[in-house]
Amino acid sequence: MIEGPRHYTERSSGPLIGVLGGTFDPIHYGHLRTGLELLQRLGLDEVRFIPCGTPPHRAEPGTPGPLRLRMVRAAVAGQRGFVADGRELERHGPCYTVDTLRSLREEFPSGTLCLLLGMDAFLYLPTWDRWEQLFELAHIVVAHRPGWEAPQTGPLGRLIAARRTAAAADLKSSRAGRVHVEAVTQLEISATELRAGIRAGGDPRYLVPDAVRDIIFETECYAEYDREERKG
Ligand code: ATP
């Protein structure tokens, strides 16, 4: 069962850290714009972009982790508060977010973590490993994404009803356990479609930062069918 609201009362004294995980194959402006709007609107001290190693719920990314991390580094360079974080790539076996949050809590013992999720990812939360523990480790911030609405019924509807806060300040005054839903500018960019478009000879310009586009062309990492498509 999900813990009650005792975590709301533990006060935070350290930095407020946004955690934005994903396959980032490749990172694109949908991820970056969401990270920036949440950084500014929620008053986060930083947003950590964490490419996942072996995701538990989907096919392994076709692009090697170090190359995805390189693209994330290139994408966040120069933006104050944006951090490329490669910790999940050092792990063996499936990457579980709960372990990533624990490792961040160890590194930032006085900090407060906000797990930043698109609505599509949030809808699958109950399928995540040890998902109830997420609320002991972090707040959850759900960014609206094109085509997705906050659930009003079912386990997630109840979760939102019990834990939702409309006040971003609540994320600073407690360590974990709240759910905050924030509408962000909607950029309907999908990494899957990006990869397919590049394979078909398209140019990803204006969908990804130029520095990421340069890496894509230099390495030709999407020139061939990736693992996902081979499986399909
Ligand atoms: P794929 O198409 O391969 O599934 P993706 O573009 O959805 O990739 P991921 O790297 O798997 O990207 O997603 C990481 C996080 O970014 C998730 O929380 C997801 O909801 C969010 N996200 C993905 N695309 C967008 C977008 N266009 N706008 C805002 N958030 C997004």
Coordinates of N, CA and C and ligand atoms in Angstrom, one line a residue:
M1 N 0.8 -1.2 0.0 CA 0.0 0.0 0.0 C 0.9 1.3 0.0
I2 N 0.3 2.3 -0.5 CA 1.0 3.6 -0.6 C 1.0 4.2 0.8
E3 N 2.2 4.7 1.2 CA 2.3 5.3 2.6 C 1.4 6.5 2.7
G4 N 1.0 6.8 3.9 CA 0.2 8.0 4.2 C 1.0 9.3 4.0
P5 N 0.5 10.4 4.5 CA 1.1 11.7 4.2 C 2.2 12.1 5.2
R6 N 2.9 11.1 5.9 CA 3.9 11.5 6.8 C 5.1 12.2 6.2
H7 N 5.3 11.8 4.9 CA 6.5 12.4 4.2 C 6.3 13.9 3.9
Y8 N 5.0 14.3 3.9 CA 4.7 15.7 3.6 C 5.3 16.6 4.7
T9 N 5.5 16.1 5.9 CA 5.9 17.0 7.0 C 7.4 17.1 7.1
E10 N 8.2 16.2 6.6 CA 9.6 16.3 6.7 C 10.1 17.5 5.8
R11 N 10.7 18.4 6.4 CA 11.0 19.7 5.6 C 12.3 19.5 4.9
S12 N 12.4 20.2 3.8 CA 13.6 20.1 2.9 C 14.5 21.3 3.2
S13 N 15.8 21.1 3.2 CA 16.7 22.2 3.3 C 17.7 22.3 2.2
G14 N 17.8 21.3 1.4 CA 18.8 21.3 0.3 C 18.2 21.6 -1.0
P15 N 18.9 21.3 -2.1 CA 18.4 21.7 -3.5 C 17.2 20.9 -3.9
L16 N 16.4 21.5 -4.8 CA 15.3 20.9 -5.4 C 15.7 20.4 -6.8
I17 N 15.7 19.1 -6.9 CA 16.3 18.5 -8.1 C 15.2 17.7 -8.9
G18 N 15.1 18.2 -10.2 CA 14.2 17.5 -11.1 C 14.9 16.3 -11.7
V19 N 14.3 15.2 -11.9 CA 14.9 14.0 -12.4 C 14.1 13.6 -13.7
L20 N 14.7 13.7 -14.8 CA 14.0 13.4 -16.1 C 14.7 12.3 -16.8
G21 N 14.1 11.1 -16.6 CA 14.7 9.9 -17.2 C 14.0 9.6 -18.6
G22 N 14.7 8.8 -19.4 CA 14.1 8.4 -20.6 C 15.1 7.6 -21.4
T23 N 14.7 7.1 -22.6 CA 15.7 6.4 -23.4 C 16.6 7.5 -24.1
F24 N 16.0 8.6 -24.4 CA 16.7 9.7 -25.1 C 17.4 9.2 -26.3
D25 N 16.7 8.5 -27.2 CA 17.2 7.9 -28.4 C 16.6 8.5 -29.6
P26 N 16.8 9.8 -29.9 CA 17.7 10.7 -29.3 C 16.9 11.7 -28.4
I27 N 17.6 12.4 -27.5 CA 17.0 13.5 -26.8 C 16.5 14.6 -27.8
H28 N 15.3 15.2 -27.6 CA 14.8 16.2 -28.6 C 14.2 17.4 -27.8
Y29 N 13.6 18.3 -28.6 CA 13.1 19.5 -28.0 C 11.9 19.3 -27.1
G30 N 11.2 18.2 -27.3 CA 10.0 17.9 -26.4 C 10.6 17.7 -25.0
H31 N 11.6 16.9 -24.9 CA 12.3 16.7 -23.6 C 12.8 18.0 -23.0
L32 N 13.5 18.7 -23.9 CA 14.3 19.9 -23.4 C 13.4 21.0 -23.0
R33 N 12.3 21.2 -23.8 CA 11.4 22.3 -23.5 C 10.6 22.0 -22.2
T34 N 10.2 20.7 -22.0 CA 9.6 20.3 -20.8 C 10.5 20.6 -19.6
G35 N 11.7 20.1 -19.7 CA 12.7 20.3 -18.6 C 12.9 21.8 -18.3
L36 N 12.9 22.6 -19.3 CA 13.2 24.1 -19.0 C 11.9 24.7 -18.3
E37 N 10.7 24.4 -18.8 CA 9.5 25.0 -18.2 C 9.4 24.5 -16.8
L38 N 9.7 23.3 -16.5 CA 9.5 22.8 -15.2 C 10.6 23.4 -14.3
L39 N 11.8 23.5 -14.8 CA 12.9 24.1 -14.1 C 12.5 25.5 -13.6
Q40 N 12.0 26.3 -14.5 CA 11.7 27.7 -14.2 C 10.4 27.8 -13.4
R41 N 9.3 27.1 -13.8 CA 8.0 27.3 -13.1 C 8.0 26.7 -11.7
L42 N 8.8 25.6 -11.5 CA 8.8 25.0 -10.2 C 9.9 25.5 -9.3
G43 N 10.8 26.3 -9.9 CA 11.9 26.8 -9.1 C 12.9 25.7 -8.8
L44 N 13.1 24.8 -9.7 CA 14.1 23.7 -9.5 C 15.5 24.3 -9.5
D45 N 16.4 23.7 -8.7 CA 17.8 24.1 -8.8 C 18.5 23.4 -10.0
E46 N 18.0 22.2 -10.3 CA 18.5 21.6 -11.5 C 17.6 20.6 -12.1
V47 N 17.8 20.3 -13.3 CA 17.1 19.1 -13.9 C 18.1 18.2 -14.4
R48 N 18.1 16.9 -13.9 CA 19.0 15.9 -14.3 C 18.4 15.0 -15.4
F49 N 19.0 15.0 -16.6 CA 18.5 14.2 -17.7 C 19.3 12.9 -17.6
I50 N 18.6 11.8 -17.3 CA 19.2 10.5 -17.0 C 18.8 9.4 -18.1
P51 N 19.7 9.2 -19.1 CA 19.4 8.2 -20.0 C 19.4 6.8 -19.4
C52 N 18.4 6.0 -19.7 CA 18.3 4.7 -19.0 C 19.2 3.7 -19.7
G53 N 19.7 2.7 -19.0 CA 20.5 1.6 -19.6 C 19.6 0.6 -20.2
T54 N 19.2 -0.4 -19.4 CA 18.3 -1.5 -19.9 C 17.0 -1.2 -19.3
P55 N 16.0 -0.7 -20.1 CA 14.7 -0.4 -19.5 C 13.9 -1.7 -19.3
P56 N 13.2 -1.7 -18.1 CA 12.5 -3.0 -17.8 C 11.3 -3.2 -18.7
H57 N 10.7 -2.1 -19.2 CA 9.4 -2.2 -19.8 C 9.3 -2.2 -21.3
R58 N 10.5 -2.0 -21.9 CA 10.4 -1.9 -23.4 C 11.7 -2.5 -24.0
A59 N 11.7 -2.5 -25.3 CA 12.9 -3.0 -26.0 C 14.1 -2.2 -25.6
E60 N 15.3 -2.8 -25.5 CA 16.5 -2.1 -25.2 C 16.8 -1.1 -26.4
P61 N 17.2 0.2 -26.0 CA 17.4 1.1 -27.1 C 18.4 0.6 -28.1
G62 N 18.2 0.8 -29.4 CA 19.1 0.4 -30.4 C 20.4 1.1 -30.4
T63 N 20.4 2.3 -29.8 CA 21.7 3.1 -29.8 C 22.4 2.9 -28.4
P64 N 23.7 2.6 -28.5 CA 24.4 2.3 -27.2 C 24.3 3.5 -26.2
G65 N 24.3 3.1 -24.9 CA 24.1 4.1 -23.9 C 25.1 5.3 -24.0
P66 N 26.4 5.0 -24.1 CA 27.4 6.1 -24.2 C 27.1 7.1 -25.3
L67 N 26.5 6.6 -26.4 CA 26.2 7.6 -27.5 C 25.0 8.4 -27.1
R68 N 24.0 7.7 -26.5 CA 22.8 8.5 -26.1 C 23.2 9.5 -25.0
L69 N 24.1 9.1 -24.1 CA 24.6 10.1 -23.1 C 25.3 11.3 -23.8
R70 N 26.1 10.9 -24.8 CA 26.9 12.0 -25.5 C 25.9 13.0 -26.1
M71 N 24.8 12.5 -26.7 CA 23.8 13.4 -27.2 C 23.1 14.2 -26.1
V72 N 22.9 13.6 -25.0 CA 22.3 14.4 -23.9 C 23.2 15.5 -23.4
R73 N 24.5 15.1 -23.3 CA 25.5 16.1 -22.9 C 25.5 17.3 -23.8
A74 N 25.5 17.0 -25.1 CA 25.6 18.0 -26.1 C 24.3 18.9 -26.0
A75 N 23.2 18.2 -25.8 CA 21.9 19.0 -25.8 C 21.8 19.9 -24.6
V76 N 22.3 19.5 -23.4 CA 22.1 20.4 -22.2 C 23.3 21.4 -22.0
A77 N 24.3 21.3 -22.8 CA 25.5 22.2 -22.6 C 25.0 23.6 -22.7
G78 N 25.4 24.4 -21.8 CA 25.1 25.9 -21.9 C 23.8 26.3 -21.2
Q79 N 23.0 25.3 -20.8 CA 21.8 25.7 -20.1 C 22.0 25.6 -18.6
R80 N 21.9 26.7 -17.9 CA 22.1 26.7 -16.5 C 21.0 25.8 -15.8
G81 N 21.5 24.9 -14.9 CA 20.6 24.1 -14.2 C 20.4 22.7 -14.9
F82 N 20.7 22.6 -16.2 CA 20.6 21.3 -16.8 C 21.8 20.4 -16.6
V83 N 21.6 19.2 -16.2 CA 22.8 18.3 -16.0 C 22.5 17.0 -16.7
A84 N 23.6 16.5 -17.4 CA 23.5 15.1 -18.0 C 24.1 14.2 -17.0
D85 N 23.3 13.1 -16.7 CA 23.7 12.2 -15.6 C 23.7 10.8 -16.1
G86 N 24.9 10.2 -16.1 CA 25.0 8.9 -16.7 C 24.9 7.7 -15.8
R87 N 24.4 7.9 -14.6 CA 24.5 6.9 -13.5 C 23.8 5.6 -13.9
E88 N 22.7 5.7 -14.7 CA 22.0 4.4 -15.0 C 22.8 3.5 -16.0
L89 N 23.7 4.2 -16.7 CA 24.4 3.4 -17.7 C 25.5 2.5 -17.1
E90 N 25.8 2.9 -15.8 CA 26.9 2.1 -15.1 C 26.3 0.9 -14.5
R91 N 25.0 0.8 -14.5 CA 24.3 -0.3 -13.8 C 24.1 -1.5 -14.7
H92 N 24.2 -2.8 -14.2 CA 24.0 -4.0 -15.0 C 22.6 -4.4 -14.7
G93 N 22.0 -5.0 -15.7 CA 20.6 -5.5 -15.5 C 19.6 -4.4 -15.7
P94 N 18.3 -4.7 -15.6 CA 17.3 -3.7 -15.8 C 17.4 -2.5 -14.9
C95 N 17.1 -1.3 -15.4 CA 17.2 -0.1 -14.6 C 15.9 0.2 -14.0
Y96 N 15.8 0.3 -12.7 CA 14.6 0.7 -12.0 C 14.7 2.1 -11.4
T97 N 13.7 2.9 -11.7 CA 13.7 4.3 -11.2 C 13.9 4.4 -9.7
V98 N 13.3 3.4 -9.0 CA 13.4 3.5 -7.5 C 14.9 3.4 -7.1
D99 N 15.7 2.6 -7.8 CA 17.1 2.5 -7.4 C 17.8 3.8 -7.8
T100 N 17.4 4.4 -8.9 CA 18.1 5.7 -9.3 C 17.8 6.8 -8.3
L101 N 16.5 6.8 -7.8 CA 16.2 7.8 -6.8 C 16.9 7.6 -5.5
R102 N 17.1 6.3 -5.1 CA 17.8 6.0 -3.9 C 19.3 6.5 -4.1
S103 N 19.9 6.3 -5.2 CA 21.2 6.7 -5.4 C 21.4 8.2 -5.4
L104 N 20.4 8.9 -5.9 CA 20.4 10.4 -5.8 C 20.2 10.8 -4.4
R105 N 19.3 10.2 -3.6 CA 19.1 10.6 -2.2 C 20.4 10.4 -1.4
E106 N 21.2 9.4 -1.8 CA 22.5 9.2 -1.1 C 23.5 10.3 -1.5
E107 N 23.4 10.7 -2.7 CA 24.3 11.7 -3.2 C 23.9 13.1 -2.7
F108 N 22.6 13.3 -2.5 CA 22.1 14.6 -2.1 C 21.2 14.4 -0.9
P109 N 21.9 14.1 0.3 CA 21.0 13.7 1.4 C 20.1 14.8 1.9
S110 N 20.4 16.0 1.7 CA 19.4 17.0 2.2 C 18.6 17.6 1.0
G111 N 18.7 17.0 -0.2 CA 18.0 17.5 -1.3 C 16.6 16.9 -1.4
T112 N 15.8 17.5 -2.3 CA 14.4 17.0 -2.5 C 14.3 16.7 -4.0
L113 N 13.8 15.5 -4.3 CA 13.8 15.0 -5.7 C 12.4 15.1 -6.2
C114 N 12.3 15.6 -7.5 CA 11.0 15.6 -8.2 C 11.2 14.7 -9.4
L115 N 10.4 13.6 -9.5 CA 10.5 12.8 -10.6 C 9.6 13.4 -11.7
L116 N 10.2 13.8 -12.8 CA 9.4 14.5 -13.9 C 9.0 13.5 -14.9
L117 N 7.7 13.4 -15.1 CA 7.2 12.3 -16.1 C 6.2 13.0 -17.0
G118 N 6.2 12.5 -18.3 CA 5.1 12.8 -19.2 C 3.9 12.1 -18.8
M119 N 2.7 12.6 -19.2 CA 1.5 11.9 -18.8 C 1.5 10.4 -19.2
D120 N 2.0 10.2 -20.4 CA 2.0 8.8 -20.9 C 2.8 7.9 -20.0
A121 N 3.9 8.4 -19.5 CA 4.7 7.5 -18.6 C 4.0 7.4 -17.2
F122 N 3.4 8.5 -16.8 CA 2.7 8.4 -15.5 C 1.6 7.4 -15.5
L123 N 0.9 7.2 -16.6 CA -0.2 6.2 -16.7 C 0.2 4.8 -16.5
Y124 N 1.5 4.5 -16.7 CA 2.0 3.2 -16.5 C 2.7 3.0 -15.1
L125 N 2.6 4.1 -14.3 CA 3.3 4.0 -13.0 C 3.1 2.8 -12.2
P126 N 1.8 2.3 -12.1 CA 1.5 1.2 -11.2 C 2.2 -0.1 -11.7
T127 N 2.7 -0.1 -12.9 CA 3.4 -1.3 -13.4 C 4.9 -1.3 -13.0
W128 N 5.4 -0.2 -12.5 CA 6.8 0.0 -12.2 C 7.2 -0.8 -11.0
D129 N 8.4 -1.3 -11.0 CA 8.9 -2.1 -9.9 C 8.9 -1.2 -8.6
R130 N 8.4 -1.8 -7.5 CA 8.3 -1.1 -6.2 C 7.8 0.3 -6.3
W131 N 6.7 0.5 -7.1 CA 6.3 1.9 -7.4 C 5.8 2.6 -6.2
E132 N 5.3 1.9 -5.2 CA 4.8 2.7 -4.0 C 6.0 3.4 -3.3
Q133 N 7.2 2.8 -3.4 CA 8.4 3.4 -2.7 C 8.8 4.7 -3.4
L134 N 8.4 4.9 -4.6 CA 8.7 6.2 -5.3 C 8.3 7.4 -4.5
F135 N 7.1 7.2 -3.8 CA 6.5 8.3 -3.1 C 7.2 8.6 -1.8
E136 N 8.1 7.7 -1.3 CA 8.9 7.9 -0.1 C 10.2 8.6 -0.5
L137 N 10.5 8.6 -1.8 CA 11.8 9.1 -2.2 C 11.7 10.4 -3.0
A138 N 10.6 10.7 -3.6 CA 10.5 11.8 -4.4 C 9.0 12.3 -4.5
H139 N 8.9 13.6 -5.0 CA 7.6 14.0 -5.5 C 7.5 13.6 -6.9
I140 N 6.2 13.5 -7.4 CA 6.1 13.2 -8.8 C 5.5 14.4 -9.5
V141 N 6.1 14.8 -10.5 CA 5.6 16.0 -11.3 C 5.2 15.4 -12.7
V142 N 3.9 15.6 -13.0 CA 3.4 15.1 -14.3 C 3.3 16.2 -15.3
A143 N 4.0 16.2 -16.4 CA 3.9 17.2 -17.4 C 2.9 16.7 -18.5
H144 N 1.9 17.6 -18.8 CA 0.9 17.2 -19.8 C 1.7 17.0 -21.1
R145 N 1.3 16.0 -21.9 CA 1.8 15.8 -23.2 C 0.7 15.7 -24.2
P146 N 0.9 16.1 -25.4 CA -0.2 16.0 -26.4 C -1.0 14.8 -26.3
G147 N -2.3 14.9 -26.2 CA -3.2 13.8 -26.3 C -3.5 13.1 -25.0
W148 N -2.9 13.5 -23.9 CA -3.1 12.8 -22.6 C -3.7 13.7 -21.6
E149 N -4.7 13.1 -20.8 CA -5.4 13.9 -19.8 C -5.0 13.2 -18.4
A150 N -5.1 14.0 -17.4 CA -4.9 13.4 -16.0 C -6.0 12.4 -15.7
P151 N -5.7 11.2 -15.3 CA -6.8 10.3 -15.0 C -7.6 10.8 -13.8
Q152 N -8.9 10.6 -13.8 CA -9.8 11.0 -12.7 C -10.3 9.8 -11.9
T153 N -10.2 8.6 -12.5 CA -10.7 7.4 -11.9 C -9.6 6.4 -11.8
G154 N -9.9 5.2 -11.1 CA -9.0 4.1 -11.0 C -7.9 4.5 -10.0
P155 N -6.9 3.6 -9.9 CA -5.8 3.8 -8.9 C -5.1 5.1 -9.0
L156 N -4.8 5.5 -10.3 CA -4.1 6.8 -10.5 C -5.0 8.0 -10.2
G157 N -6.3 7.9 -10.5 CA -7.2 8.9 -10.1 C -7.3 9.1 -8.6
R158 N -7.3 8.0 -7.9 CA -7.3 8.1 -6.4 C -6.0 8.6 -5.9
L159 N -4.9 8.2 -6.5 CA -3.6 8.7 -6.1 C -3.5 10.2 -6.3
I160 N -4.0 10.7 -7.4 CA -4.0 12.1 -7.6 C -4.9 12.9 -6.6
A161 N -6.0 12.3 -6.4 CA -7.0 12.9 -5.4 C -6.3 13.0 -4.0
A162 N -5.6 12.0 -3.6 CA -5.0 12.0 -2.3 C -3.7 12.8 -2.2
R163 N -3.0 12.9 -3.2 CA -1.6 13.5 -3.1 C -1.4 14.8 -3.9
R164 N -2.3 15.1 -4.7 CA -2.1 16.2 -5.6 C -2.0 17.5 -4.9
T165 N -1.1 18.3 -5.3 CA -1.0 19.7 -4.8 C -0.9 20.6 -6.0
A166 N -1.7 21.7 -6.0 CA -1.6 22.7 -7.1 C -0.5 23.7 -6.8
A167 N 0.0 23.7 -5.6 CA 1.0 24.7 -5.2 C 2.4 24.2 -5.4
A168 N 3.1 24.8 -6.3 CA 4.5 24.3 -6.5 C 5.3 24.5 -5.2
A169 N 5.0 25.5 -4.4 CA 5.7 25.7 -3.2 C 5.7 24.5 -2.3
D170 N 4.7 23.6 -2.4 CA 4.6 22.4 -1.5 C 5.7 21.5 -1.9
L171 N 6.3 21.6 -3.1 CA 7.3 20.7 -3.4 C 8.6 21.0 -2.7
K172 N 8.7 22.3 -2.2 CA 9.9 22.7 -1.5 C 9.8 22.5 0.0
S173 N 8.5 22.5 0.4 CA 8.4 22.5 1.9 C 8.3 21.1 2.4
S174 N 8.4 20.1 1.6 CA 8.4 18.7 2.1 C 9.3 17.9 1.2
R175 N 9.7 16.7 1.6 CA 10.7 15.9 1.0 C 10.2 15.0 -0.2
A176 N 9.0 14.6 0.0 CA 8.5 13.5 -1.0 C 7.0 13.3 -0.8
G177 N 6.4 12.6 -1.8 CA 5.1 12.1 -1.6 C 3.9 12.9 -2.3
R178 N 4.2 14.1 -2.8 CA 3.2 14.9 -3.5 C 3.1 14.6 -5.0
V179 N 2.0 14.8 -5.6 CA 1.9 14.7 -7.0 C 1.4 16.1 -7.5
H180 N 2.2 16.6 -8.5 CA 1.9 17.9 -9.1 C 1.7 17.8 -10.6
V181 N 0.6 18.3 -11.1 CA 0.4 18.2 -12.6 C 0.6 19.6 -13.2
E182 N 1.5 19.7 -14.1 CA 1.9 21.0 -14.7 C 1.7 20.9 -16.2
A183 N 0.9 21.8 -16.8 CA 0.8 21.9 -18.2 C 2.1 22.5 -18.8
V184 N 2.6 21.9 -19.8 CA 3.8 22.5 -20.5 C 3.5 22.7 -22.0
T185 N 4.3 23.5 -22.6 CA 4.1 23.7 -24.0 C 4.2 22.4 -24.7
Q186 N 3.2 22.2 -25.6 CA 3.1 20.8 -26.2 C 3.9 20.8 -27.5
L187 N 4.9 20.0 -27.5 CA 5.7 19.8 -28.8 C 5.5 18.3 -29.1
E188 N 4.8 18.1 -30.1 CA 4.5 16.7 -30.5 C 5.6 16.1 -31.2
I189 N 6.7 15.8 -30.5 CA 7.9 15.2 -31.1 C 8.1 13.8 -30.5
S190 N 8.3 12.8 -31.3 CA 8.5 11.5 -30.8 C 9.8 10.9 -31.3
A191 N 10.6 10.4 -30.4 CA 11.9 9.9 -30.7 C 11.8 8.7 -31.8
T192 N 10.7 7.9 -31.6 CA 10.5 6.8 -32.6 C 10.3 7.4 -34.0
E193 N 9.5 8.4 -34.1 CA 9.2 9.0 -35.4 C 10.5 9.7 -35.9
L194 N 11.2 10.3 -35.0 CA 12.5 10.9 -35.4 C 13.4 9.9 -36.1
R195 N 13.6 8.8 -35.4 CA 14.5 7.8 -35.9 C 14.0 7.3 -37.3
A196 N 12.7 7.0 -37.4 CA 12.2 6.6 -38.7 C 12.4 7.6 -39.8
G197 N 12.2 8.9 -39.4 CA 12.3 9.9 -40.4 C 13.8 10.0 -40.9
I198 N 14.7 9.9 -40.0 CA 16.1 10.0 -40.3 C 16.5 8.8 -41.2
R199 N 16.0 7.7 -40.8 CA 16.3 6.5 -41.7 C 15.8 6.6 -43.1
A200 N 14.7 7.4 -43.2 CA 14.1 7.5 -44.5 C 14.7 8.7 -45.2
G201 N 15.8 9.3 -44.7 CA 16.5 10.3 -45.3 C 16.1 11.7 -44.9
G202 N 15.3 11.8 -43.9 CA 14.8 13.2 -43.4 C 15.9 13.9 -42.6
D203 N 15.7 15.2 -42.4 CA 16.6 16.0 -41.6 C 15.9 16.3 -40.3
P204 N 16.5 16.0 -39.2 CA 15.9 16.3 -37.9 C 16.1 17.7 -37.4
R205 N 16.6 18.6 -38.3 CA 16.8 20.0 -37.9 C 15.5 20.6 -37.3
Y206 N 15.6 21.4 -36.3 CA 14.5 22.1 -35.6 C 13.6 21.1 -34.7
L207 N 14.0 19.9 -34.7 CA 13.4 18.9 -33.8 C 14.3 18.5 -32.7
V208 N 15.6 18.6 -33.0 CA 16.7 18.4 -32.0 C 17.7 19.5 -32.1
P209 N 18.4 19.8 -31.0 CA 19.5 20.8 -31.1 C 20.5 20.5 -32.2
D210 N 21.1 21.5 -32.7 CA 22.0 21.3 -33.8 C 23.2 20.4 -33.4
A211 N 23.6 20.5 -32.1 CA 24.7 19.7 -31.6 C 24.3 18.2 -31.6
V212 N 23.1 17.9 -31.4 CA 22.6 16.5 -31.4 C 22.5 16.1 -32.9
R213 N 22.0 16.9 -33.7 CA 21.9 16.6 -35.2 C 23.3 16.3 -35.7
D214 N 24.3 17.1 -35.3 CA 25.7 16.8 -35.8 C 26.1 15.4 -35.4
I215 N 25.8 15.0 -34.2 CA 26.3 13.7 -33.7 C 25.5 12.6 -34.5
I216 N 24.2 12.8 -34.7 CA 23.5 11.8 -35.5 C 24.1 11.6 -36.9
F217 N 24.4 12.8 -37.5 CA 25.0 12.6 -38.9 C 26.4 12.1 -38.8
E218 N 27.2 12.5 -37.8 CA 28.6 12.0 -37.7 C 28.6 10.5 -37.5
T219 N 27.8 10.0 -36.6 CA 27.8 8.6 -36.3 C 26.9 7.7 -37.1
E220 N 26.0 8.3 -37.8 CA 25.0 7.6 -38.7 C 24.3 6.6 -37.8
C221 N 24.0 7.0 -36.6 CA 23.4 6.0 -35.6 C 22.0 5.5 -36.0
Y222 N 21.3 6.3 -36.8 CA 19.9 5.9 -37.2 C 19.8 5.5 -38.6
A223 N 21.0 5.2 -39.2 CA 21.0 4.9 -40.6 C 20.3 3.5 -40.9
E224 N 20.4 2.6 -39.9 CA 19.9 1.2 -40.1 C 18.8 0.9 -39.2
Y225 N 18.1 -0.2 -39.5 CA 17.0 -0.6 -38.6 C 17.6 -0.8 -37.2
D226 N 16.8 -0.3 -36.3 CA 17.3 -0.6 -34.9 C 16.6 -1.8 -34.3
R227 N 17.0 -2.2 -33.1 CA 16.5 -3.4 -32.5 C 15.0 -3.4 -32.4
E228 N 14.4 -2.3 -32.1 CA 13.0 -2.2 -31.9 C 12.2 -2.6 -33.2
E229 N 12.7 -2.1 -34.3 CA 12.0 -2.4 -35.6 C 12.3 -3.8 -36.0
R230 N 13.5 -4.3 -35.7 CA 13.8 -5.7 -36.0 C 12.9 -6.7 -35.3
K231 N 12.6 -6.3 -34.1 CA 11.7 -7.2 -33.3 C 10.3 -7.2 -33.8
G232 N 9.8 -6.0 -34.4 CA 8.5 -5.8 -34.7 C 8.0 -6.6 -35.9
Ligands
ATP1 P1 10.0 7.0 -27.9 O1 9.3 7.6 -29.1 O2 11.2 6.2 -28.4 O3 9.1 6.3 -27.0 P2 10.1 9.4 -26.4 O4 10.3 10.6 -27.3 O5 8.7 9.1 -25.9 O6 10.7 8.1 -27.1 P3 11.6 8.9 -24.0 O7 13.0 9.2 -24.0 O8 11.3 7.5 -23.8 O9 11.0 9.7 -25.3 O10 10.8 9.7 -22.9 C1 11.3 10.2 -21.7 C2 10.3 11.1 -21.0 O11 10.0 12.3 -21.9 C3 9.0 10.5 -20.7 O12 8.6 10.9 -19.4 C4 8.1 11.0 -21.8 O13 6.8 11.1 -21.4 C5 8.7 12.4 -22.0 N1 8.5 12.9 -23.4 C6 8.7 12.2 -24.5 N2 8.4 12.9 -25.6 C7 7.9 14.1 -25.2 C8 7.4 15.3 -25.8 N3 7.3 15.5 -27.1 N4 7.0 16.3 -25.0 C9 7.1 16.2 -23.6 N5 7.6 15.1 -23.0 C10 8.0 14.1 -23.7

